[in-house]
Tab-separated table of C-alpha atoms in Angstrom:
chain	number	residue	atom	x	y	z
D	1	MET	CA	-20.225	23.331	-35.994
D	2	ARG	CA	-18.594	20.185	-37.232
D	3	ILE	CA	-17.498	17.306	-34.982
D	4	THR	CA	-14.276	15.995	-36.556
D	5	SER	CA	-13.485	13.174	-34.136
D	6	GLU	CA	-14.953	11.501	-31.099
D	7	THR	CA	-13.231	9.204	-28.611
D	8	VAL	CA	-14.154	7.892	-25.170
D	9	ALA	CA	-11.622	7.029	-22.452
D	10	ASP	CA	-11.687	6.925	-18.646
D	11	GLY	CA	-15.331	7.957	-18.523
D	12	ILE	CA	-14.766	11.080	-20.643
D	13	ARG	CA	-16.039	11.722	-24.175
D	14	GLU	CA	-13.677	13.939	-26.168
D	15	GLN	CA	-15.052	15.612	-29.280
D	16	LEU	CA	-12.803	17.658	-31.533
D	17	PHE	CA	-14.752	20.238	-33.484
D	18	THR	CA	-14.467	23.185	-35.817
D	19	ILE	CA	-16.783	26.159	-35.934
D	20	GLY	CA	-15.855	27.946	-39.145
D	21	ASP	CA	-12.092	28.257	-38.741
D	22	ILE	CA	-12.124	27.880	-34.924
D	23	PRO	CA	-10.622	24.534	-33.800
D	24	GLY	CA	-11.889	23.336	-30.443
D	25	VAL	CA	-12.431	20.411	-28.124
D	26	LEU	CA	-15.389	19.466	-25.943
D	27	TRP	CA	-15.157	17.041	-23.024
D	28	THR	CA	-18.328	15.603	-21.446
D	29	PRO	CA	-19.090	12.588	-19.260
D	30	ALA	CA	-19.201	9.418	-21.348
D	31	GLU	CA	-22.380	8.405	-19.532
D	32	GLY	CA	-25.374	10.690	-19.153
D	33	SER	CA	-27.004	13.244	-21.384
D	34	GLY	CA	-28.918	16.471	-21.242
D	35	PRO	CA	-27.991	20.011	-20.249
D	36	ARG	CA	-25.131	20.583	-17.824
D	37	PRO	CA	-22.931	23.455	-16.647
D	38	LEU	CA	-20.138	24.358	-19.046
D	39	VAL	CA	-16.624	25.514	-18.188
D	40	LEU	CA	-14.553	27.212	-20.877
D	41	ILE	CA	-10.798	26.867	-20.370
D	42	GLY	CA	-8.410	29.394	-21.884
D	43	HIS	CA	-4.926	27.997	-22.464
D	44	GLY	CA	-1.654	29.769	-21.667
D	45	GLY	CA	0.710	31.514	-24.059
D	46	GLY	CA	2.641	29.118	-26.290
D	47	SER	CA	0.206	26.315	-25.441
D	48	HIS	CA	-2.961	25.123	-27.197
D	49	LYS	CA	-6.431	23.686	-26.552
D	50	LYS	CA	-5.081	20.346	-25.336
D	51	GLY	CA	-2.114	21.667	-23.359
D	52	TRP	CA	-1.380	20.060	-19.963
D	53	GLU	CA	-2.716	23.071	-18.054
D	54	VAL	CA	-6.061	22.662	-19.870
D	55	VAL	CA	-6.415	18.892	-19.653
D	56	SER	CA	-5.372	18.720	-15.980
D	57	ARG	CA	-8.361	20.932	-15.134
D	58	ALA	CA	-10.815	19.685	-17.733
D	59	PHE	CA	-10.680	15.998	-16.795
D	60	PRO	CA	-11.500	16.430	-13.088
D	61	TYR	CA	-14.187	19.015	-13.926
D	62	VAL	CA	-15.893	16.365	-16.064
D	63	THR	CA	-15.353	13.403	-13.747
D	64	SER	CA	-15.881	15.135	-10.372
D	65	CYS	CA	-18.602	17.604	-11.324
D	66	GLY	CA	-20.229	16.158	-14.425
D	67	PHE	CA	-19.567	19.421	-16.257
D	68	ALA	CA	-19.019	19.936	-19.952
D	69	VAL	CA	-15.634	21.558	-20.600
D	70	ALA	CA	-14.464	23.227	-23.799
D	71	ALA	CA	-11.247	24.765	-25.061
D	72	ILE	CA	-10.312	26.411	-28.350
D	73	ASP	CA	-6.957	27.205	-29.905
D	74	ALA	CA	-5.916	30.828	-29.646
D	75	PRO	CA	-4.905	32.459	-32.951
D	76	GLY	CA	-1.616	31.046	-34.256
D	77	THR	CA	-1.635	27.982	-31.957
D	78	GLY	CA	-2.642	24.309	-32.123
D	79	ASP	CA	-4.605	23.517	-35.267
D	80	ARG	CA	-4.865	27.154	-36.337
D	81	PRO	CA	-2.850	28.420	-39.288
D	82	GLU	CA	0.292	30.473	-38.753
D	83	HIS	CA	-0.481	34.067	-37.779
D	84	PRO	CA	2.384	36.218	-39.127
D	85	GLU	CA	1.702	39.264	-36.952
D	86	ILE	CA	1.484	37.184	-33.764
D	87	ARG	CA	4.635	35.305	-34.755
D	88	ARG	CA	6.426	38.635	-35.285
D	89	LEU	CA	5.324	40.032	-31.905
D	90	VAL	CA	6.224	36.809	-30.052
D	91	ALA	CA	9.678	36.914	-31.675
D	92	LEU	CA	10.151	40.490	-30.437
D	93	THR	CA	9.291	39.533	-26.830
D	94	GLN	CA	11.689	36.580	-27.087
D	95	GLU	CA	14.474	38.832	-28.359
D	96	ARG	CA	13.853	41.177	-25.470
D	97	GLU	CA	14.049	38.306	-22.992
D	98	ALA	CA	17.232	36.983	-24.623
D	99	ALA	CA	18.741	40.459	-24.152
D	100	GLY	CA	18.121	40.136	-20.411
D	101	GLU	CA	15.061	42.400	-20.177
D	102	PRO	CA	11.662	41.311	-18.815
D	103	PHE	CA	9.741	39.915	-21.803
D	104	TRP	CA	6.739	42.038	-20.887
D	105	SER	CA	8.601	45.352	-20.674
D	106	GLY	CA	8.329	46.489	-24.314
D	107	PRO	CA	5.424	47.781	-26.438
D	108	GLU	CA	5.169	44.500	-28.360
D	109	TRP	CA	3.735	42.744	-25.273
D	110	PRO	CA	0.493	44.741	-25.013
D	111	ALA	CA	0.316	44.717	-28.823
D	112	LEU	CA	0.541	40.913	-28.811
D	113	ASN	CA	-2.245	40.586	-26.248
D	114	GLU	CA	-4.386	43.049	-28.165
D	115	THR	CA	-3.892	41.125	-31.397
D	116	VAL	CA	-4.766	37.790	-29.817
D	117	ALA	CA	-7.797	39.224	-28.032
D	118	ALA	CA	-9.188	40.921	-31.129
D	119	GLN	CA	-9.738	37.484	-32.659
D	120	LEU	CA	-10.057	35.230	-29.614
D	121	ILE	CA	-12.809	37.042	-27.706
D	122	PRO	CA	-15.288	36.988	-30.629
D	123	ASP	CA	-14.240	33.387	-31.328
D	124	TRP	CA	-15.069	32.394	-27.733
D	125	GLN	CA	-18.478	34.020	-28.079
D	126	THR	CA	-19.144	32.210	-31.362
D	127	THR	CA	-18.049	28.964	-29.706
D	128	LEU	CA	-20.336	29.557	-26.752
D	129	ASP	CA	-23.274	30.171	-29.109
D	130	ALA	CA	-22.609	26.856	-30.853
D	131	LEU	CA	-21.927	24.770	-27.741
D	132	ARG	CA	-25.154	25.859	-26.103
D	133	LYS	CA	-27.080	24.427	-29.051
D	134	LEU	CA	-25.731	20.940	-28.300
D	135	ASP	CA	-27.940	18.518	-26.356
D	136	SER	CA	-24.970	17.649	-24.118
D	137	VAL	CA	-24.535	21.292	-23.031
D	138	GLY	CA	-27.784	23.142	-23.594
D	139	ASP	CA	-28.594	26.769	-22.910
D	140	SER	CA	-30.273	26.437	-19.507
D	141	ARG	CA	-27.286	25.919	-17.222
D	142	PRO	CA	-24.554	28.285	-15.969
D	143	VAL	CA	-21.227	28.854	-17.695
D	144	GLY	CA	-17.832	29.307	-16.059
D	145	TYR	CA	-14.411	30.288	-17.345
D	146	TYR	CA	-10.964	29.132	-16.212
D	147	GLY	CA	-7.760	30.722	-17.428
D	148	LEU	CA	-4.371	31.699	-16.003
D	149	SER	CA	-1.548	33.695	-17.580
D	150	GLN	CA	-2.572	34.418	-21.207
D	151	GLY	CA	-5.765	32.527	-20.342
D	152	GLY	CA	-6.248	35.030	-17.515
D	153	GLU	CA	-5.521	38.045	-19.706
D	154	MET	CA	-8.085	36.810	-22.237
D	155	GLY	CA	-10.459	35.710	-19.493
D	156	ILE	CA	-10.763	39.143	-17.943
D	157	ARG	CA	-11.609	40.570	-21.359
D	158	LEU	CA	-14.058	37.754	-22.166
D	159	VAL	CA	-15.836	37.797	-18.807
D	160	ALA	CA	-16.234	41.576	-18.950
D	161	ALA	CA	-17.849	41.237	-22.393
D	162	GLU	CA	-19.916	38.090	-21.935
D	163	PRO	CA	-22.845	38.065	-19.504
D	164	ARG	CA	-23.493	34.348	-19.956
D	165	ILE	CA	-20.345	33.579	-17.927
D	166	THR	CA	-21.261	33.724	-14.236
D	167	ALA	CA	-18.136	32.519	-12.379
D	168	ALA	CA	-14.430	32.546	-13.251
D	169	VAL	CA	-11.051	31.374	-12.047
D	170	LEU	CA	-8.464	33.824	-13.339
D	171	GLY	CA	-4.940	34.883	-12.482
D	172	LEU	CA	-1.206	34.944	-13.155
D	173	VAL	CA	-1.794	38.231	-14.912
D	174	GLY	CA	-1.087	41.805	-13.849
D	175	SER	CA	-1.488	43.820	-17.048
D	176	ASP	CA	-2.009	47.463	-16.117
D	177	TRP	CA	-4.031	48.043	-19.299
D	178	LEU	CA	-6.703	45.695	-17.941
D	179	THR	CA	-7.621	47.788	-14.896
D	180	GLU	CA	-10.750	49.316	-16.405
D	181	THR	CA	-11.827	46.034	-17.954
D	182	ALA	CA	-11.384	44.293	-14.597
D	183	ALA	CA	-13.621	46.875	-12.947
D	184	ARG	CA	-16.441	45.734	-15.262
D	185	VAL	CA	-16.136	42.143	-13.997
D	186	THR	CA	-18.834	41.629	-11.366
D	187	ILE	CA	-19.161	37.836	-11.143
D	188	PRO	CA	-17.536	35.679	-8.412
D	189	VAL	CA	-13.842	35.263	-9.159
D	190	GLU	CA	-11.088	33.069	-7.706
D	191	PHE	CA	-7.826	34.845	-8.577
D	192	VAL	CA	-4.535	32.937	-8.571
D	193	LEU	CA	-1.169	34.546	-7.815
D	194	GLN	CA	2.304	33.009	-7.686
D	195	TRP	CA	4.351	34.796	-5.026
D	196	ASP	CA	7.659	34.563	-6.937
D	197	ASP	CA	6.285	35.003	-10.462
D	198	GLU	CA	8.898	36.783	-12.552
D	199	GLY	CA	6.482	37.163	-15.473
D	200	SER	CA	3.550	38.608	-13.500
D	201	PRO	CA	5.030	40.553	-10.566
D	202	ARG	CA	3.122	40.156	-7.303
D	203	ASP	CA	2.171	43.818	-6.926
D	204	SER	CA	0.739	44.054	-10.438
D	205	VAL	CA	-1.391	40.934	-9.931
D	206	MET	CA	-2.702	42.300	-6.640
D	207	LYS	CA	-3.582	45.605	-8.302
D	208	LEU	CA	-5.655	43.761	-10.865
D	209	PHE	CA	-7.337	41.694	-8.129
D	210	ASP	CA	-8.074	44.950	-6.326
D	211	ALA	CA	-9.561	46.404	-9.510
D	212	LEU	CA	-12.064	43.586	-10.051
D	213	GLY	CA	-15.603	44.857	-9.592
D	214	SER	CA	-16.829	41.587	-8.066
D	215	ALA	CA	-18.419	41.546	-4.612
D	216	GLU	CA	-17.147	37.988	-4.178
D	217	LYS	CA	-13.526	37.664	-5.168
D	218	THR	CA	-10.864	35.612	-3.447
D	219	LEU	CA	-7.113	35.769	-3.982
D	220	HIS	CA	-5.120	32.537	-3.637
D	221	ALA	CA	-1.382	33.195	-3.419
D	222	ASN	CA	1.240	30.455	-3.249
D	223	PRO	CA	5.029	30.466	-3.209
D	224	GLY	CA	6.934	29.667	-6.361
D	225	SER	CA	7.346	30.778	-9.945
D	226	HIS	CA	4.826	31.245	-12.748
D	227	PHE	CA	4.341	27.585	-13.615
D	228	ARG	CA	4.348	26.185	-10.071
D	229	VAL	CA	0.678	26.605	-9.168
D	230	PRO	CA	0.140	23.809	-6.600
D	231	SER	CA	-2.188	20.972	-7.502
D	232	PHE	CA	-4.468	21.746	-4.545
D	233	GLU	CA	-5.515	24.848	-6.475
D	234	ILE	CA	-7.081	22.532	-9.057
D	235	ASP	CA	-9.157	21.017	-6.231
D	236	SER	CA	-10.017	24.497	-5.060
D	237	SER	CA	-11.242	25.476	-8.526
D	238	ILE	CA	-13.404	22.336	-8.641
D	239	ARG	CA	-15.137	23.402	-5.425
D	240	PHE	CA	-15.419	27.002	-6.621
D	241	PHE	CA	-17.193	25.925	-9.802
D	242	ALA	CA	-19.296	23.330	-7.987
D	243	ARG	CA	-20.447	26.099	-5.628
D	244	HIS	CA	-21.271	28.586	-8.364
D	245	LEU	CA	-22.346	26.427	-11.305
D	246	GLY	CA	-24.142	23.670	-9.387
D	247	GLY	CA	-24.476	20.003	-10.293
D	248	PRO	CA	-24.690	18.414	-13.714
D	249	GLY	CA	-28.453	18.720	-13.976
D	250	THR	CA	-31.503	16.584	-13.407
D	251	ALA	CA	-31.588	15.198	-16.945
D	252	SER	CA	-28.124	13.756	-16.513
D	253	GLY	CA	-27.358	10.132	-15.796
D	254	SER	CA	-23.906	10.934	-14.423
J	1	MET	CA	-7.526	16.896	33.858
J	2	ARG	CA	-11.040	17.075	35.178
J	3	ILE	CA	-14.162	16.778	32.992
J	4	THR	CA	-16.680	19.167	34.545
J	5	SER	CA	-19.613	18.591	32.210
J	6	GLU	CA	-20.577	16.448	29.263
J	7	THR	CA	-23.426	16.936	26.818
J	8	VAL	CA	-24.302	15.428	23.437
J	9	ALA	CA	-26.215	17.254	20.703
J	10	ASP	CA	-26.368	16.993	16.911
J	11	GLY	CA	-23.861	14.170	16.839
J	12	ILE	CA	-21.256	16.082	18.828
J	13	ARG	CA	-20.053	15.323	22.355
J	14	GLU	CA	-19.030	18.481	24.223
J	15	GLN	CA	-16.874	18.078	27.305
J	16	LEU	CA	-15.922	21.045	29.437
J	17	PHE	CA	-12.700	20.465	31.330
J	18	THR	CA	-10.126	22.059	33.562
J	19	ILE	CA	-6.441	21.242	33.642
J	20	GLY	CA	-5.161	22.934	36.765
J	21	ASP	CA	-6.507	26.465	36.276
J	22	ILE	CA	-6.918	26.153	32.490
J	23	PRO	CA	-10.607	26.031	31.426
J	24	GLY	CA	-11.203	24.265	28.144
J	25	VAL	CA	-13.669	22.440	25.933
J	26	LEU	CA	-13.307	19.306	23.846
J	27	TRP	CA	-15.645	18.375	21.013
J	28	THR	CA	-15.627	14.845	19.568
J	29	PRO	CA	-18.056	12.786	17.474
J	30	ALA	CA	-20.830	11.404	19.680
J	31	GLU	CA	-20.402	8.027	17.968
J	32	GLY	CA	-17.076	6.280	17.615
J	33	SER	CA	-14.004	6.000	19.768
J	34	GLY	CA	-10.278	5.645	19.534
J	35	PRO	CA	-7.511	7.970	18.405
J	36	ARG	CA	-8.271	10.729	15.922
J	37	PRO	CA	-6.668	13.909	14.600
J	38	LEU	CA	-6.996	16.891	16.911
J	39	VAL	CA	-7.476	20.530	15.935
J	40	LEU	CA	-6.782	23.226	18.523
J	41	ILE	CA	-8.710	26.447	17.934
J	42	GLY	CA	-7.424	29.725	19.310
J	43	HIS	CA	-10.163	32.301	19.882
J	44	GLY	CA	-9.977	35.976	18.939
J	45	GLY	CA	-9.356	38.955	21.210
J	46	GLY	CA	-12.294	39.721	23.511
J	47	SER	CA	-13.831	36.323	22.804
J	48	HIS	CA	-13.504	33.009	24.658
J	49	LYS	CA	-13.320	29.224	24.136
J	50	LYS	CA	-16.943	28.980	22.987
J	51	GLY	CA	-17.068	32.154	20.906
J	52	TRP	CA	-18.911	32.008	17.569
J	53	GLU	CA	-15.663	32.040	15.597
J	54	VAL	CA	-14.561	28.908	17.487
J	55	VAL	CA	-17.817	26.950	17.396
J	56	SER	CA	-18.498	27.709	13.703
J	57	ARG	CA	-15.223	25.929	12.856
J	58	ALA	CA	-15.246	23.255	15.558
J	59	PHE	CA	-18.648	21.756	14.731
J	60	PRO	CA	-17.973	21.080	11.019
J	61	TYR	CA	-14.478	19.785	11.841
J	62	VAL	CA	-16.098	17.190	14.095
J	63	THR	CA	-19.041	16.317	11.867
J	64	SER	CA	-17.327	16.488	8.449
J	65	CYS	CA	-13.909	15.119	9.367
J	66	GLY	CA	-14.451	13.141	12.566
J	67	PHE	CA	-11.761	15.198	14.263
J	68	ALA	CA	-11.446	16.034	17.931
J	69	VAL	CA	-11.433	19.807	18.451
J	70	ALA	CA	-10.359	21.683	21.568
J	71	ALA	CA	-10.319	25.299	22.704
J	72	ILE	CA	-9.166	26.943	25.927
J	73	ASP	CA	-9.854	30.364	27.385
J	74	ALA	CA	-7.032	32.857	26.982
J	75	PRO	CA	-5.929	34.573	30.204
J	76	GLY	CA	-8.574	36.984	31.491
J	77	THR	CA	-11.382	35.584	29.284
J	78	GLY	CA	-14.245	33.101	29.602
J	79	ASP	CA	-14.072	31.082	32.807
J	80	ARG	CA	-10.647	32.458	33.764
J	81	PRO	CA	-10.309	34.909	36.629
J	82	GLU	CA	-9.816	38.615	35.983
J	83	HIS	CA	-6.260	39.410	34.894
J	84	PRO	CA	-5.493	42.957	36.114
J	85	GLU	CA	-2.504	43.578	33.839
J	86	ILE	CA	-4.363	42.381	30.735
J	87	ARG	CA	-7.383	44.471	31.737
J	88	ARG	CA	-5.119	47.523	32.106
J	89	LEU	CA	-3.474	46.998	28.704
J	90	VAL	CA	-6.813	46.385	26.950
J	91	ALA	CA	-8.157	49.608	28.484
J	92	LEU	CA	-5.150	51.522	27.126
J	93	THR	CA	-5.732	50.217	23.579
J	94	GLN	CA	-9.421	51.130	23.879
J	95	GLU	CA	-8.538	54.648	25.021
J	96	ARG	CA	-6.224	55.000	22.062
J	97	GLU	CA	-8.958	53.857	19.681
J	98	ALA	CA	-11.465	56.222	21.285
J	99	ALA	CA	-8.979	59.043	20.666
J	100	GLY	CA	-9.096	58.244	16.946
J	101	GLU	CA	-5.744	56.445	16.690
J	102	PRO	CA	-5.312	52.863	15.447
J	103	PHE	CA	-5.687	50.629	18.515
J	104	TRP	CA	-2.506	48.778	17.569
J	105	SER	CA	-0.319	51.872	17.226
J	106	GLY	CA	0.903	52.210	20.830
J	107	PRO	CA	3.354	50.244	22.978
J	108	GLU	CA	0.544	48.659	25.004
J	109	TRP	CA	-0.502	46.522	22.017
J	110	PRO	CA	2.689	44.448	21.748
J	111	ALA	CA	2.823	44.404	25.568
J	112	LEU	CA	-0.703	42.969	25.668
J	113	ASN	CA	0.130	40.242	23.179
J	114	GLU	CA	3.325	39.418	25.034
J	115	THR	CA	1.441	39.150	28.336
J	116	VAL	CA	-1.248	36.871	26.897
J	117	ALA	CA	1.320	34.705	25.117
J	118	ALA	CA	3.519	34.280	28.184
J	119	GLN	CA	0.686	32.357	29.835
J	120	LEU	CA	-1.280	30.992	26.884
J	121	ILE	CA	1.501	29.225	24.970
J	122	PRO	CA	2.569	27.065	27.945
J	123	ASP	CA	-1.117	26.480	28.743
J	124	TRP	CA	-1.725	25.205	25.196
J	125	GLN	CA	1.206	22.829	25.561
J	126	THR	CA	-0.064	21.562	28.914
J	127	THR	CA	-3.502	21.107	27.355
J	128	LEU	CA	-2.044	19.194	24.429
J	129	ASP	CA	-0.186	16.882	26.815
J	130	ALA	CA	-3.426	16.120	28.661
J	131	LEU	CA	-5.666	15.736	25.602
J	132	ARG	CA	-3.323	13.246	23.986
J	133	LYS	CA	-3.727	10.978	27.043
J	134	LEU	CA	-7.478	10.687	26.369
J	135	ASP	CA	-8.743	7.582	24.554
J	136	SER	CA	-10.854	9.812	22.299
J	137	VAL	CA	-7.781	11.725	21.067
J	138	GLY	CA	-4.693	9.616	21.630
J	139	ASP	CA	-1.091	10.423	20.856
J	140	SER	CA	-0.748	8.660	17.512
J	141	ARG	CA	-2.557	11.061	15.163
J	142	PRO	CA	-1.618	14.495	13.789
J	143	VAL	CA	-2.496	17.792	15.429
J	144	GLY	CA	-3.583	20.997	13.689
J	145	TYR	CA	-4.145	24.541	14.889
J	146	TYR	CA	-6.697	27.125	13.710
J	147	GLY	CA	-6.609	30.756	14.800
J	148	LEU	CA	-7.200	34.177	13.284
J	149	SER	CA	-6.597	37.636	14.728
J	150	GLN	CA	-5.417	37.137	18.343
J	151	GLY	CA	-5.765	33.417	17.625
J	152	GLY	CA	-3.350	33.953	14.723
J	153	GLU	CA	-0.911	35.990	16.800
J	154	MET	CA	-0.860	33.226	19.409
J	155	GLY	CA	-0.901	30.511	16.779
J	156	ILE	CA	2.304	31.659	15.105
J	157	ARG	CA	4.020	31.617	18.498
J	158	LEU	CA	2.551	28.223	19.437
J	159	VAL	CA	3.263	26.532	16.117
J	160	ALA	CA	6.859	27.801	16.141
J	161	ALA	CA	7.323	26.314	19.637
J	162	GLU	CA	5.353	23.090	19.340
J	163	PRO	CA	6.554	20.357	16.948
J	164	ARG	CA	3.477	18.180	17.551
J	165	ILE	CA	1.392	20.622	15.477
J	166	THR	CA	1.833	19.735	11.801
J	167	ALA	CA	-0.632	21.983	9.916
J	168	ALA	CA	-2.177	25.363	10.714
J	169	VAL	CA	-4.721	27.873	9.466
J	170	LEU	CA	-3.600	31.311	10.629
J	171	GLY	CA	-4.173	34.924	9.678
J	172	LEU	CA	-5.703	38.344	10.257
J	173	VAL	CA	-2.433	39.266	11.914
J	174	GLY	CA	0.463	41.403	10.715
J	175	SER	CA	2.514	42.006	13.860
J	176	ASP	CA	6.011	43.065	12.812
J	177	TRP	CA	7.472	41.598	16.016
J	178	LEU	CA	6.467	38.130	14.795
J	179	THR	CA	8.687	38.115	11.703
J	180	GLU	CA	11.458	35.997	13.229
J	181	THR	CA	8.981	33.660	14.907
J	182	ALA	CA	7.139	33.210	11.605
J	183	ALA	CA	10.392	32.238	9.924
J	184	ARG	CA	10.637	29.283	12.325
J	185	VAL	CA	7.217	27.979	11.177
J	186	THR	CA	7.872	25.238	8.628
J	187	ILE	CA	4.572	23.297	8.538
J	188	PRO	CA	1.890	23.753	5.846
J	189	VAL	CA	-0.077	26.933	6.526
J	190	GLU	CA	-3.264	28.429	5.087
J	191	PHE	CA	-3.050	32.160	5.829
J	192	VAL	CA	-6.182	34.314	5.805
J	193	LEU	CA	-6.200	38.012	4.934
J	194	GLN	CA	-9.074	40.477	4.765
J	195	TRP	CA	-8.409	43.009	2.021
J	196	ASP	CA	-9.985	45.955	3.869
J	197	ASP	CA	-8.926	45.024	7.401
J	198	GLU	CA	-8.365	48.211	9.370
J	199	GLY	CA	-6.927	46.296	12.329
J	200	SER	CA	-4.433	44.201	10.375
J	201	PRO	CA	-3.375	46.271	7.352
J	202	ARG	CA	-2.979	44.294	4.143
J	203	ASP	CA	0.723	44.982	3.666
J	204	SER	CA	1.622	43.909	7.199
J	205	VAL	CA	-0.288	40.627	6.849
J	206	MET	CA	1.439	39.918	3.538
J	207	LYS	CA	4.837	40.594	5.101
J	208	LEU	CA	4.128	38.015	7.767
J	209	PHE	CA	2.922	35.533	5.141
J	210	ASP	CA	6.136	36.203	3.249
J	211	ALA	CA	8.168	35.592	6.420
J	212	LEU	CA	6.703	32.131	7.110
J	213	GLY	CA	9.379	29.481	6.674
J	214	SER	CA	6.895	26.921	5.294
J	215	ALA	CA	7.487	25.348	1.893
J	216	GLU	CA	3.706	24.951	1.533
J	217	LYS	CA	1.869	28.120	2.445
J	218	THR	CA	-1.148	29.582	0.730
J	219	LEU	CA	-2.623	33.053	1.178
J	220	HIS	CA	-6.400	33.467	0.903
J	221	ALA	CA	-7.407	37.103	0.584
J	222	ASN	CA	-11.007	38.293	0.462
J	223	PRO	CA	-12.642	41.707	0.330
J	224	GLY	CA	-14.086	43.188	3.478
J	225	SER	CA	-13.184	44.147	7.008
J	226	HIS	CA	-11.623	42.159	9.854
J	227	PHE	CA	-14.699	40.186	10.849
J	228	ARG	CA	-16.040	39.475	7.361
J	229	VAL	CA	-14.116	36.310	6.514
J	230	PRO	CA	-16.463	34.552	4.057
J	231	SER	CA	-17.990	31.249	5.105
J	232	PHE	CA	-16.396	29.443	2.154
J	233	GLU	CA	-13.093	29.877	4.014
J	234	ILE	CA	-14.457	27.551	6.692
J	235	ASP	CA	-14.997	24.940	3.973
J	236	SER	CA	-11.509	25.620	2.701
J	237	SER	CA	-10.024	25.051	6.170
J	238	ILE	CA	-11.915	21.737	6.433
J	239	ARG	CA	-10.285	20.551	3.231
J	240	PHE	CA	-6.892	21.880	4.307
J	241	PHE	CA	-7.032	19.916	7.556
J	242	ALA	CA	-8.502	16.834	5.870
J	243	ARG	CA	-5.563	16.909	3.461
J	244	HIS	CA	-2.906	17.332	6.126
J	245	LEU	CA	-4.334	15.535	9.148
J	246	GLY	CA	-6.069	12.666	7.367
J	247	GLY	CA	-9.205	10.802	8.401
J	248	PRO	CA	-10.513	10.062	11.886
J	249	GLY	CA	-8.609	6.786	12.208
J	250	THR	CA	-9.250	3.110	11.805
J	251	ALA	CA	-10.434	2.580	15.358
J	252	SER	CA	-13.206	5.141	14.878
J	253	GLY	CA	-16.802	4.288	14.232
J	254	SER	CA	-17.586	7.681	12.727
């Protein structure tokens, strides 16, 4: 793991890093040290590790909860190199949408998700290994995951595969190929649904919520389209993680 | 309005009252005075103004938010006299349930709700008039309503009729005869659904959520049967009311 830049602003330390060819970012409280809970944030499709949907969650998680928060670029995004196969599959979904069909209705959509996941899930696990060796994260405190849309699709796969993650906020995803994977998720989950989401139809999202194997799972549905998740859901996720991951830790000064 | 008893325990003042023949209870912070937001809590079917589902919400609303909280007995419950017609209709639903049919599947179920509402909605409005004349409540601060199950059925009717109520937590109700009434509700609503609720089937509750005319409405669905609403939903309702009703007021010492 190589730290490539470090800046401090508004009480938050931002460290850009690479782990092999994985580009990532770690946010921690500027003050304080020692082990603390970690939240991994998976960005949405077409976004990257510092997209608005990542930063708008990461900053309050650090400042309100004293958590460490990390994000990495998915294959073909942010500081990653071009990924020809992903580019080809994205172009096919865009052509389908331009022709007036739902972008998710062709075979290239599951193929795209499969291609991203094949690289991203192992990369998240490698990242988690490395982060937990840092003094500012440690390996003694719980780990959470937050991801909606493509971040939700990848999150269900990651959480099902990764026992170190013990609480997750997921949603805006209704992929029917994830049903069996969702059944293997047993940790507490807050699942987000947008009532008028053209990209993730309501019924499909509810089916995936229903499929989750978790004893504690809560569905939060709000009116509006895919990108209109209300800001009070950010507050709700803060309280969800505070409840399940606990405080920043006794060694912390924050 | 006549205060019939007053006790103080654990920082909460409890005042039993009658307004004409309406028996009610008001909880306020033991310390502090002056106007404050008010939350009305509607109890569930077969319960009363001091049922566990009322008190478990009322106490944290007072202690965490400094709110005033009030509940009244529905017709035929608590300190109200026997109500022969309600007793007859309840008996019919119980006979239906004993015969293995859903208790809500016969004509006596809407008739029962109609009979309760015909008295309870005006009684709530009379109660609100009286409470807002008290120094400890006042008429300058917002009013919220909390009610699930029968308290949700009555709440949709009350909120649609009563413009002084500006935020509501409702749910565990899917009555199809409430669709048009729900469409007249335009205030922020948190709507609670139990995923495995035999008494209020999931699809019917979602239809009523869909029918609400509110621009801000949020559905919280959790696994389990009718009575298994998780305790974190109480915390969620505290934050919902704190967001929409504000603090206890500048004149308050709490």
